[in-house]
One Martini backbone bead per residue (centre of mass of N, CA, C, O) as a GRO file, in nm:
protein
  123
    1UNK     BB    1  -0.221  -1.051   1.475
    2UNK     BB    2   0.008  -0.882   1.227
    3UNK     BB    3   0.233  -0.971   0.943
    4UNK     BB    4   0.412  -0.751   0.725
    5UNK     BB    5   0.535  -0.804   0.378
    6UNK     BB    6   0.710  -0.620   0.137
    7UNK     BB    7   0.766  -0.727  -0.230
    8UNK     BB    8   0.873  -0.552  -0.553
    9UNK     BB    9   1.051  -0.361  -0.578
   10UNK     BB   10   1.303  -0.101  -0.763
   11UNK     BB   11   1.447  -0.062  -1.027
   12UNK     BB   12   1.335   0.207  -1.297
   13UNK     BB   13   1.147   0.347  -1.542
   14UNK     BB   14   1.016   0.604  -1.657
   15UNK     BB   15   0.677   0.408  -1.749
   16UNK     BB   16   0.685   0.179  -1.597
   17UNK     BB   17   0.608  -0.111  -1.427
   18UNK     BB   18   0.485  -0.239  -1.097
   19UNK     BB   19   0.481  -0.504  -0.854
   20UNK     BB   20   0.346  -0.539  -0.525
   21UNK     BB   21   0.381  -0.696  -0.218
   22UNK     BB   22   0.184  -0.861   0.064
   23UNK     BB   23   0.246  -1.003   0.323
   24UNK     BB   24   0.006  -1.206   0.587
   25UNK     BB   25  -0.028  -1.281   0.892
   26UNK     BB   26  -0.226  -1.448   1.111
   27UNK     BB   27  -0.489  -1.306   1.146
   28UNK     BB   28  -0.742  -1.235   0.923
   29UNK     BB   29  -0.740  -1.062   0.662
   30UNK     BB   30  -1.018  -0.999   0.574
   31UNK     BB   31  -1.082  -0.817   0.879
   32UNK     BB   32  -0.890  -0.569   0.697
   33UNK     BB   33  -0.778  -0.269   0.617
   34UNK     BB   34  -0.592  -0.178   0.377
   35UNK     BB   35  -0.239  -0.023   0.286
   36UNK     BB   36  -0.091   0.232   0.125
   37UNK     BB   37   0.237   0.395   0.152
   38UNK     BB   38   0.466   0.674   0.146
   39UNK     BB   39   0.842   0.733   0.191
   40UNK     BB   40   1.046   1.038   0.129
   41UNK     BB   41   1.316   1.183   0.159
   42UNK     BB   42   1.225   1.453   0.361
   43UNK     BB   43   0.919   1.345   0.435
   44UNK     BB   44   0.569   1.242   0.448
   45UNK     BB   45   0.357   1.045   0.499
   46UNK     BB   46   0.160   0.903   0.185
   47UNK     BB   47  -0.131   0.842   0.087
   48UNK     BB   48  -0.237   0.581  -0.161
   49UNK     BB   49  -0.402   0.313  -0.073
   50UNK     BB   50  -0.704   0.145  -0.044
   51UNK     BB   51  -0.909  -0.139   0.125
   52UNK     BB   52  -1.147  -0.306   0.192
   53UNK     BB   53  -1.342  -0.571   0.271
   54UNK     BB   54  -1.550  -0.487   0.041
   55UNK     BB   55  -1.331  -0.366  -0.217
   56UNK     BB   56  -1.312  -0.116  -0.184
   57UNK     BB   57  -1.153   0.205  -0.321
   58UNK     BB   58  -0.852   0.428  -0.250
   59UNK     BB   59  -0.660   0.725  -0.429
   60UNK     BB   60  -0.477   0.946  -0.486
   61UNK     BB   61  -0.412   1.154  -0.695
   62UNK     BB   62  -0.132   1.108  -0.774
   63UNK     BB   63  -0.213   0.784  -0.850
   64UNK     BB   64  -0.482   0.818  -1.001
   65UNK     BB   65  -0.473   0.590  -1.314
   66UNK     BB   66  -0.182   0.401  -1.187
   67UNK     BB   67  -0.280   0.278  -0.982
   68UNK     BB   68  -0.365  -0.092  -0.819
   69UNK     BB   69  -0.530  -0.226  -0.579
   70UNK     BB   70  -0.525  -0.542  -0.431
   71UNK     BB   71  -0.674  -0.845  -0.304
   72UNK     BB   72  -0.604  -1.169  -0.176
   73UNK     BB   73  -0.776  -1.389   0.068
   74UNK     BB   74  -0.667  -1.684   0.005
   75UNK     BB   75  -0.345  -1.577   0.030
   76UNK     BB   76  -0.293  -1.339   0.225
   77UNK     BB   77  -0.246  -1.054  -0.035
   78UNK     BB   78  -0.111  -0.754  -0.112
   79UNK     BB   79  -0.157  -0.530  -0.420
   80UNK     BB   80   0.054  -0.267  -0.584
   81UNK     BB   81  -0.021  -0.138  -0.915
   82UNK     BB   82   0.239   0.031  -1.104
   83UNK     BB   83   0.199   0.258  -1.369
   84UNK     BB   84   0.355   0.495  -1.489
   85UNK     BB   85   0.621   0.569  -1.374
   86UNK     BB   86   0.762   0.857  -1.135
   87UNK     BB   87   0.992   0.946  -1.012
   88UNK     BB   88   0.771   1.076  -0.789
   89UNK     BB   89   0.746   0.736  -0.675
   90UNK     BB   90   0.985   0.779  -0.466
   91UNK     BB   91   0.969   0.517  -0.238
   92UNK     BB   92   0.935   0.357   0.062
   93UNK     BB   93   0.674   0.133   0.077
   94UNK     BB   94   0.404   0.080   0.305
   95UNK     BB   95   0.220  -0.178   0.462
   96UNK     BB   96  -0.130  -0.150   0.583
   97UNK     BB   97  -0.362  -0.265   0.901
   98UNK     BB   98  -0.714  -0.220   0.992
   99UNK     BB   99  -0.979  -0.239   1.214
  100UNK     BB  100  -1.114  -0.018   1.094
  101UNK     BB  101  -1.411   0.186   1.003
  102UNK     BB  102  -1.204   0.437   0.923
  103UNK     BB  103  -0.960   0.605   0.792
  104UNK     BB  104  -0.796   0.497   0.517
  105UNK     BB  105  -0.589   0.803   0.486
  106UNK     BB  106  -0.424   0.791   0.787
  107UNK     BB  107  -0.202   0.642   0.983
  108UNK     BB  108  -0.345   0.636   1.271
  109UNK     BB  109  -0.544   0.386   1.198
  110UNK     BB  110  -0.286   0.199   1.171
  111UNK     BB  111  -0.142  -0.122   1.328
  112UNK     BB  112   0.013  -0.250   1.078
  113UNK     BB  113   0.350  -0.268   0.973
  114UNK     BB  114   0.593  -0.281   0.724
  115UNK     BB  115   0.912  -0.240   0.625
  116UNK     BB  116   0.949  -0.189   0.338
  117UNK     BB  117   0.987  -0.089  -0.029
  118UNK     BB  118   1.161   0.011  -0.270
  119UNK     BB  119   1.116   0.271  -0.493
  120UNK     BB  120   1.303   0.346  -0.813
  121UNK     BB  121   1.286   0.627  -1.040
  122UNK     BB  122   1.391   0.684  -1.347
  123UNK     BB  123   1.479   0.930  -1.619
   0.00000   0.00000   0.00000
C-alpha cells in the first residue's frame, strides 16, 4: 500500500513558478508509475505529467514546456516543478501512484491519490 501527501501549493501571479512535491510511504516508491492531475471546480480530472520507473516523462499539452515532473527515490518523493504558470494552470492538483505498465495518462489506471494541493494563479 501506499500514502501519498501532496505539499507546495499556494497563491501566486501568472508568470511565478512553484513547486509541488508529494511524499510517498508504505510499499517501495520505486516501483511505481508516479503522475500528476488536475483538477478545476466545475471540471474533469485532466491529466498533467506522469514519469515511469525507468525515469521517462511524459506531460499533456497544456503544460509542456512549463512543468517538468521528477522522482527522487531516495527520499520516495515526486515532484512537479510548474514554471510560466498562467491562470488556467488554477486547479487542485492531486499525485497519483500505479502499479500498472501502461496508461500513463489514465486516471483509472492509479491506485493511490493524495488529497490534493490548492495552486492559484492570479492575473
Amino acid at each position: 500500500q501506499v500514502q501519498l501527501v501532496e505539499s507546495g501549493g499556494g497563491l501566486v501571479q501568472a508568470g511565478d513558478s512553484l513547486t509541488l512535491s508529494c511524499a510517498a510511504s508504505g510499499r517501495t516508491f520505486s516501483t511505481y508509475m508516479m503522475g500528476w492531475f488536475r483538477q478545476a471546480p466545475g471540471k474533469a480530472r485532466e491529466f498533467v505529467a506522469a514519469i515511469l520507473r525507468s525515469g521517462g516523462t511524459y506531460s499533456a499539452d497544456s503544460v509542456k514546456g512549463r512543468f517538468t515532473i521528477s522522482r527522487d527515490n531516495t527520499k520516495n518523493t515526486l515532484y512537479l516543478q510548474m514554471n510560466s504558470l498562467k491562470p488556467e494552470d488554477t486547479a487542485v492538483y492531486y499525485c497519483a501512484a500505479s502499479s500498472q505498465y501502461a496508461g500513463y495518462n489514465d486516471y483509472g489506471r492509479y491506485e493511490y491519490w493524495g488529497q490534493g494541493t490548492q495552486v492559484t494563479v492570479s492575473s
